[in-house]
Amino acid sequence: MKPLEIDDVRTVKIHKKRSLWWAIPQTIVPIAVIALAVFGAKFLVATKKDVPQRPPREQVYIIDSVKAAYADHRPAIQVYGSVVAGQTVDLRALVAGEVVASNPALKVGARVSKGDELLTIDRFNYEGAVTEARANLAEVRASLAEREALIQVEEGDIVRSREQLELAKKDLARAEKLLASGNVTPRGVDERRLVLSQREQSLERSQNKVRAEKATLERQRVTLARLEWRLEQAERNLRDTVLKAPFDGVVMSESADLGRLLNVNDVAVSLYDVNYLEVRFTLSDFKYGQLLGENESLIGRKVSVTWNVGEEPARYEAVIDRVGAEINTQRGGVDVFARIVDERAGDELRPGAFVQVSLPGREFPHTVRLPETAVYGGDHVFIVKEGRLERREVSVAAYDDDAVLVTGSLDWGDDVLTTRIAEVGEGLRVRGEKLDKQPKSAAPSDGAKKPVRPSETVGGGNTMDSMR
């Protein structure tokens, strides 16, 4: 490698000094520019003029209100239930046989009247059983009459035997007296004694025969009673060949086609009573306890039943008939049954319909009824006084649909706020009338806009659902 010469070394040193002098201004200039910019910004901020600010304007809320009025209120309890059949029956075949006749109206959903013949079972064997039972009964009755006649004959013989016995005793007594005088021989006395013995034997025979006939007569009477029962049973079986509707009802199911063989206890037709429809609903323990706390009994209380079907809901009257036998743990309350007393229900309602039940609940005296939106936080409301809100403490006694019953520091005639306002608070400015809003086409003809008062702006509160 060739060593550097002296001129080359000098040239390198000169270049290094020049580079250093050029680097100094390149560093100082940017720093100076930044410092000048910061100083200028602070100067501008410090020397800027104050801009006049518009004073804050108070917001006015458009609200609705109701007048506070104390009264005795009885809120209605709204529950849901279902329609059930209060009386159902399974018509079973009480005798076996072939179905030989069936009512043309015997179809599912069809209505039948009380006493209508629904089906008929072959009657031939049962008519024969009645004829045979009557014949046996007539035979026993004839035999019974014969025995009674024989007993009467034997009782007549007993009377005659007793008369003959008395005569034989008197004849023997006379013979014994004459024997002492010698007018009658001892043989004659013995002959009279023999006659007396024969009369006594004949009387005993007749008495024994009467007792035997009476025993036979009693046996015949027992047979007569048994045959009368058999005749009654045969006649009943004959009547049971025809199944009749026990009440006005609707057919739930049927299995009685012509030619079918029915055995005893086979279900032929199932009906429910159209005049005995009930509504079953559940009252919570709390509501049930409230109703029990009143002097009025729950049984017999009128309720209103609403069936939401079609365009117009159907309403029916009902009366509470009974309360369930035990607490329903699955539904969490007590089952209550109300019988529908409206005559239209049998034609319109059907078991299984989902209905709404409304019944009068507990009475709350001297309370104020307010919309549910009037209560804030569950314990206070706001009233309007001189265009501003004032807070009033209240206590919610009960709920009635979308309203609440409250007691507290409300006076008669107080205007109670019912509009939900998110920024609600004491002293908030409100007014009850709504602002007139002109449509665009109704603007003034001179093109001038409607002036707005600079002192206030109008706002509205957002509606919020209150929680119970």
PDB file of C-alpha atoms in Angstrom, residues 74-236:
ATOM      1  CA  ARG A  74    -109.993  -1.416  45.015  1.00  0.00           C
ATOM      2  CA  PRO A  75    -107.480  -2.403  42.335  1.00  0.00           C
ATOM      3  CA  ALA A  76    -108.348  -5.320  40.102  1.00  0.00           C
ATOM      4  CA  ILE A  77    -106.103  -8.367  40.132  1.00  0.00           C
ATOM      5  CA  GLN A  78    -105.250  -9.457  36.608  1.00  0.00           C
ATOM      6  CA  VAL A  79    -104.233 -13.084  36.143  1.00  0.00           C
ATOM      7  CA  TYR A  80    -104.360 -15.619  33.347  1.00  0.00           C
ATOM      8  CA  GLY A  81    -105.967 -19.024  33.364  1.00  0.00           C
ATOM      9  CA  SER A  82    -107.583 -21.652  31.199  1.00  0.00           C
ATOM     10  CA  VAL A  83    -111.101 -22.945  30.688  1.00  0.00           C
ATOM     11  CA  VAL A  84    -111.749 -26.448  32.018  1.00  0.00           C
ATOM     12  CA  ALA A  85    -114.798 -28.691  31.982  1.00  0.00           C
ATOM     13  CA  GLY A  86    -116.386 -28.749  35.407  1.00  0.00           C
ATOM     14  CA  GLN A  87    -118.156 -32.038  34.728  1.00  0.00           C
ATOM     15  CA  THR A  88    -117.116 -34.796  32.330  1.00  0.00           C
ATOM     16  CA  VAL A  89    -118.366 -38.351  31.951  1.00  0.00           C
ATOM     17  CA  ASP A  90    -117.202 -41.497  30.191  1.00  0.00           C
ATOM     18  CA  LEU A  91    -120.255 -43.456  29.087  1.00  0.00           C
ATOM     19  CA  ARG A  92    -119.256 -47.106  29.317  1.00  0.00           C
ATOM     20  CA  ALA A  93    -121.021 -50.187  28.026  1.00  0.00           C
ATOM     21  CA  LEU A  94    -122.770 -51.734  31.040  1.00  0.00           C
ATOM     22  CA  VAL A  95    -123.722 -54.830  29.017  1.00  0.00           C
ATOM     23  CA  ALA A  96    -121.870 -56.626  26.266  1.00  0.00           C
ATOM     24  CA  GLY A  97    -123.147 -56.925  22.739  1.00  0.00           C
ATOM     25  CA  GLU A  98    -123.172 -55.605  19.202  1.00  0.00           C
ATOM     26  CA  VAL A  99    -123.963 -51.964  18.430  1.00  0.00           C
ATOM     27  CA  VAL A 100    -127.110 -52.059  16.294  1.00  0.00           C
ATOM     28  CA  ALA A 101    -128.024 -48.346  16.288  1.00  0.00           C
ATOM     29  CA  SER A 102    -126.094 -45.103  16.631  1.00  0.00           C
ATOM     30  CA  ASN A 103    -127.183 -41.475  16.830  1.00  0.00           C
ATOM     31  CA  PRO A 104    -126.260 -39.610  13.614  1.00  0.00           C
ATOM     32  CA  ALA A 105    -125.107 -36.625  15.729  1.00  0.00           C
ATOM     33  CA  LEU A 106    -122.636 -38.783  17.636  1.00  0.00           C
ATOM     34  CA  LYS A 107    -119.470 -37.097  16.353  1.00  0.00           C
ATOM     35  CA  VAL A 108    -116.566 -35.370  18.053  1.00  0.00           C
ATOM     36  CA  GLY A 109    -117.474 -31.758  18.788  1.00  0.00           C
ATOM     37  CA  ALA A 110    -121.205 -32.283  18.236  1.00  0.00           C
ATOM     38  CA  ARG A 111    -123.654 -31.148  20.886  1.00  0.00           C
ATOM     39  CA  VAL A 112    -126.226 -33.514  22.381  1.00  0.00           C
ATOM     40  CA  SER A 113    -129.155 -32.845  24.687  1.00  0.00           C
ATOM     41  CA  LYS A 114    -130.022 -34.519  27.944  1.00  0.00           C
ATOM     42  CA  GLY A 115    -131.906 -37.786  27.369  1.00  0.00           C
ATOM     43  CA  ASP A 116    -130.818 -38.253  23.746  1.00  0.00           C
ATOM     44  CA  GLU A 117    -130.254 -41.904  22.791  1.00  0.00           C
ATOM     45  CA  LEU A 118    -126.642 -42.144  21.687  1.00  0.00           C
ATOM     46  CA  LEU A 119    -126.359 -45.842  20.795  1.00  0.00           C
ATOM     47  CA  THR A 120    -128.222 -49.143  21.166  1.00  0.00           C
ATOM     48  CA  ILE A 121    -126.795 -52.608  21.848  1.00  0.00           C
ATOM     49  CA  ASP A 122    -128.496 -55.759  20.536  1.00  0.00           C
ATOM     50  CA  ARG A 123    -131.451 -56.436  22.903  1.00  0.00           C
ATOM     51  CA  PHE A 124    -132.392 -59.999  21.921  1.00  0.00           C
ATOM     52  CA  ASN A 125    -130.608 -61.897  24.711  1.00  0.00           C
ATOM     53  CA  TYR A 126    -131.614 -59.343  27.338  1.00  0.00           C
ATOM     54  CA  GLU A 127    -135.278 -59.422  26.328  1.00  0.00           C
ATOM     55  CA  GLY A 128    -135.152 -63.231  26.607  1.00  0.00           C
ATOM     56  CA  ALA A 129    -133.617 -62.948  30.084  1.00  0.00           C
ATOM     57  CA  VAL A 130    -136.489 -60.680  31.154  1.00  0.00           C
ATOM     58  CA  THR A 131    -139.074 -63.132  29.797  1.00  0.00           C
ATOM     59  CA  GLU A 132    -137.459 -66.057  31.602  1.00  0.00           C
ATOM     60  CA  ALA A 133    -137.198 -64.134  34.880  1.00  0.00           C
ATOM     61  CA  ARG A 134    -140.868 -63.189  34.691  1.00  0.00           C
ATOM     62  CA  ALA A 135    -141.867 -66.816  34.045  1.00  0.00           C
ATOM     63  CA  ASN A 136    -139.853 -68.109  36.992  1.00  0.00           C
ATOM     64  CA  LEU A 137    -141.304 -65.422  39.191  1.00  0.00           C
ATOM     65  CA  ALA A 138    -144.862 -66.336  38.155  1.00  0.00           C
ATOM     66  CA  GLU A 139    -144.204 -70.025  38.898  1.00  0.00           C
ATOM     67  CA  VAL A 140    -142.914 -69.286  42.380  1.00  0.00           C
ATOM     68  CA  ARG A 141    -145.834 -66.979  43.097  1.00  0.00           C
ATOM     69  CA  ALA A 142    -148.279 -69.772  42.110  1.00  0.00           C
ATOM     70  CA  SER A 143    -146.492 -72.244  44.361  1.00  0.00           C
ATOM     71  CA  LEU A 144    -146.547 -69.707  47.155  1.00  0.00           C
ATOM     72  CA  ALA A 145    -150.316 -69.278  46.774  1.00  0.00           C
ATOM     73  CA  GLU A 146    -150.730 -73.068  46.858  1.00  0.00           C
ATOM     74  CA  ARG A 147    -148.776 -73.339  50.102  1.00  0.00           C
ATOM     75  CA  GLU A 148    -150.788 -70.553  51.681  1.00  0.00           C
ATOM     76  CA  ALA A 149    -154.022 -72.420  50.748  1.00  0.00           C
ATOM     77  CA  LEU A 150    -152.742 -75.680  52.272  1.00  0.00           C
ATOM     78  CA  ILE A 151    -151.839 -73.888  55.467  1.00  0.00           C
ATOM     79  CA  GLN A 152    -155.350 -72.451  55.677  1.00  0.00           C
ATOM     80  CA  VAL A 153    -156.823 -75.975  55.264  1.00  0.00           C
ATOM     81  CA  GLU A 154    -154.575 -77.388  57.954  1.00  0.00           C
ATOM     82  CA  GLU A 155    -155.362 -74.554  60.318  1.00  0.00           C
ATOM     83  CA  GLY A 156    -159.097 -75.338  59.784  1.00  0.00           C
ATOM     84  CA  ASP A 157    -158.425 -78.982  60.623  1.00  0.00           C
ATOM     85  CA  ILE A 158    -156.683 -77.940  63.803  1.00  0.00           C
ATOM     86  CA  VAL A 159    -159.793 -76.041  64.898  1.00  0.00           C
ATOM     87  CA  ARG A 160    -161.972 -79.095  64.259  1.00  0.00           C
ATOM     88  CA  SER A 161    -159.542 -81.407  66.008  1.00  0.00           C
ATOM     89  CA  ARG A 162    -159.559 -79.204  69.059  1.00  0.00           C
ATOM     90  CA  GLU A 163    -163.370 -79.302  69.150  1.00  0.00           C
ATOM     91  CA  GLN A 164    -163.387 -83.091  68.861  1.00  0.00           C
ATOM     92  CA  LEU A 165    -160.728 -83.281  71.552  1.00  0.00           C
ATOM     93  CA  GLU A 166    -162.873 -81.267  73.942  1.00  0.00           C
ATOM     94  CA  LEU A 167    -165.869 -83.525  73.266  1.00  0.00           C
ATOM     95  CA  ALA A 168    -163.773 -86.635  73.885  1.00  0.00           C
ATOM     96  CA  LYS A 169    -162.574 -85.210  77.206  1.00  0.00           C
ATOM     97  CA  LYS A 170    -166.140 -84.490  78.314  1.00  0.00           C
ATOM     98  CA  ASP A 171    -167.310 -87.977  77.293  1.00  0.00           C
ATOM     99  CA  LEU A 172    -164.460 -89.575  79.229  1.00  0.00           C
ATOM    100  CA  ALA A 173    -165.315 -87.533  82.316  1.00  0.00           C
ATOM    101  CA  ARG A 174    -168.983 -88.664  82.200  1.00  0.00           C
ATOM    102  CA  ALA A 175    -167.962 -92.272  81.712  1.00  0.00           C
ATOM    103  CA  GLU A 176    -165.695 -92.158  84.725  1.00  0.00           C
ATOM    104  CA  LYS A 177    -168.569 -90.827  86.877  1.00  0.00           C
ATOM    105  CA  LEU A 178    -170.957 -93.516  85.583  1.00  0.00           C
ATOM    106  CA  LEU A 179    -168.338 -96.210  86.216  1.00  0.00           C
ATOM    107  CA  ALA A 180    -168.757 -95.708  89.951  1.00  0.00           C
ATOM    108  CA  SER A 181    -172.525 -96.214  89.727  1.00  0.00           C
ATOM    109  CA  GLY A 182    -172.102 -99.281  87.509  1.00  0.00           C
ATOM    110  CA  ASN A 183    -173.880 -97.791  84.497  1.00  0.00           C
ATOM    111  CA  VAL A 184    -170.707 -98.008  82.367  1.00  0.00           C
ATOM    112  CA  THR A 185    -168.306-100.855  82.221  1.00  0.00           C
ATOM    113  CA  PRO A 186    -164.525-100.374  82.516  1.00  0.00           C
ATOM    114  CA  ARG A 187    -164.215-101.328  78.881  1.00  0.00           C
ATOM    115  CA  GLY A 188    -166.436 -98.479  77.908  1.00  0.00           C
ATOM    116  CA  VAL A 189    -164.186 -96.099  79.854  1.00  0.00           C
ATOM    117  CA  ASP A 190    -161.092 -97.483  78.115  1.00  0.00           C
ATOM    118  CA  GLU A 191    -162.699 -97.088  74.735  1.00  0.00           C
ATOM    119  CA  ARG A 192    -163.383 -93.417  75.521  1.00  0.00           C
ATOM    120  CA  ARG A 193    -159.789 -92.957  76.641  1.00  0.00           C
ATOM    121  CA  LEU A 194    -158.612 -94.438  73.321  1.00  0.00           C
ATOM    122  CA  VAL A 195    -160.797 -91.997  71.403  1.00  0.00           C
ATOM    123  CA  LEU A 196    -159.333 -89.081  73.427  1.00  0.00           C
ATOM    124  CA  SER A 197    -155.798 -90.245  72.616  1.00  0.00           C
ATOM    125  CA  GLN A 198    -156.634 -90.472  68.918  1.00  0.00           C
ATOM    126  CA  ARG A 199    -158.055 -86.920  68.993  1.00  0.00           C
ATOM    127  CA  GLU A 200    -154.874 -85.593  70.631  1.00  0.00           C
ATOM    128  CA  GLN A 201    -152.708 -87.409  68.075  1.00  0.00           C
ATOM    129  CA  SER A 202    -154.742 -85.983  65.196  1.00  0.00           C
ATOM    130  CA  LEU A 203    -154.368 -82.440  66.645  1.00  0.00           C
ATOM    131  CA  GLU A 204    -150.609 -82.798  67.013  1.00  0.00           C
ATOM    132  CA  ARG A 205    -150.338 -84.136  63.460  1.00  0.00           C
ATOM    133  CA  SER A 206    -152.235 -81.150  62.075  1.00  0.00           C
ATOM    134  CA  GLN A 207    -150.121 -78.693  64.059  1.00  0.00           C
ATOM    135  CA  ASN A 208    -146.869 -80.268  62.869  1.00  0.00           C
ATOM    136  CA  LYS A 209    -148.090 -80.202  59.301  1.00  0.00           C
ATOM    137  CA  VAL A 210    -148.939 -76.491  59.584  1.00  0.00           C
ATOM    138  CA  ARG A 211    -145.455 -75.736  60.911  1.00  0.00           C
ATOM    139  CA  ALA A 212    -143.867 -77.655  58.034  1.00  0.00           C
ATOM    140  CA  GLU A 213    -146.029 -75.839  55.482  1.00  0.00           C
ATOM    141  CA  LYS A 214    -145.132 -72.494  57.002  1.00  0.00           C
ATOM    142  CA  ALA A 215    -141.413 -73.338  56.759  1.00  0.00           C
ATOM    143  CA  THR A 216    -141.918 -74.285  53.115  1.00  0.00           C
ATOM    144  CA  LEU A 217    -143.836 -71.046  52.637  1.00  0.00           C
ATOM    145  CA  GLU A 218    -140.910 -69.019  54.003  1.00  0.00           C
ATOM    146  CA  ARG A 219    -138.548 -70.850  51.665  1.00  0.00           C
ATOM    147  CA  GLN A 220    -140.822 -69.988  48.760  1.00  0.00           C
ATOM    148  CA  ARG A 221    -140.859 -66.332  49.815  1.00  0.00           C
ATOM    149  CA  VAL A 222    -137.033 -66.227  49.805  1.00  0.00           C
ATOM    150  CA  THR A 223    -137.065 -67.743  46.343  1.00  0.00           C
ATOM    151  CA  LEU A 224    -139.636 -65.167  45.321  1.00  0.00           C
ATOM    152  CA  ALA A 225    -137.414 -62.303  46.518  1.00  0.00           C
ATOM    153  CA  ARG A 226    -134.425 -63.735  44.656  1.00  0.00           C
ATOM    154  CA  LEU A 227    -136.419 -64.094  41.447  1.00  0.00           C
ATOM    155  CA  GLU A 228    -137.798 -60.559  41.787  1.00  0.00           C
ATOM    156  CA  TRP A 229    -134.203 -59.297  42.018  1.00  0.00           C
ATOM    157  CA  ARG A 230    -133.265 -61.323  38.961  1.00  0.00           C
ATOM    158  CA  LEU A 231    -136.197 -59.852  37.084  1.00  0.00           C
ATOM    159  CA  GLU A 232    -135.140 -56.361  38.128  1.00  0.00           C
ATOM    160  CA  GLN A 233    -131.570 -57.091  37.043  1.00  0.00           C
ATOM    161  CA  ALA A 234    -132.736 -58.443  33.694  1.00  0.00           C
ATOM    162  CA  GLU A 235    -134.908 -55.359  33.132  1.00  0.00           C
ATOM    163  CA  ARG A 236    -132.009 -53.113  34.087  1.00  0.00           C
TER     164      ARG A 236
END
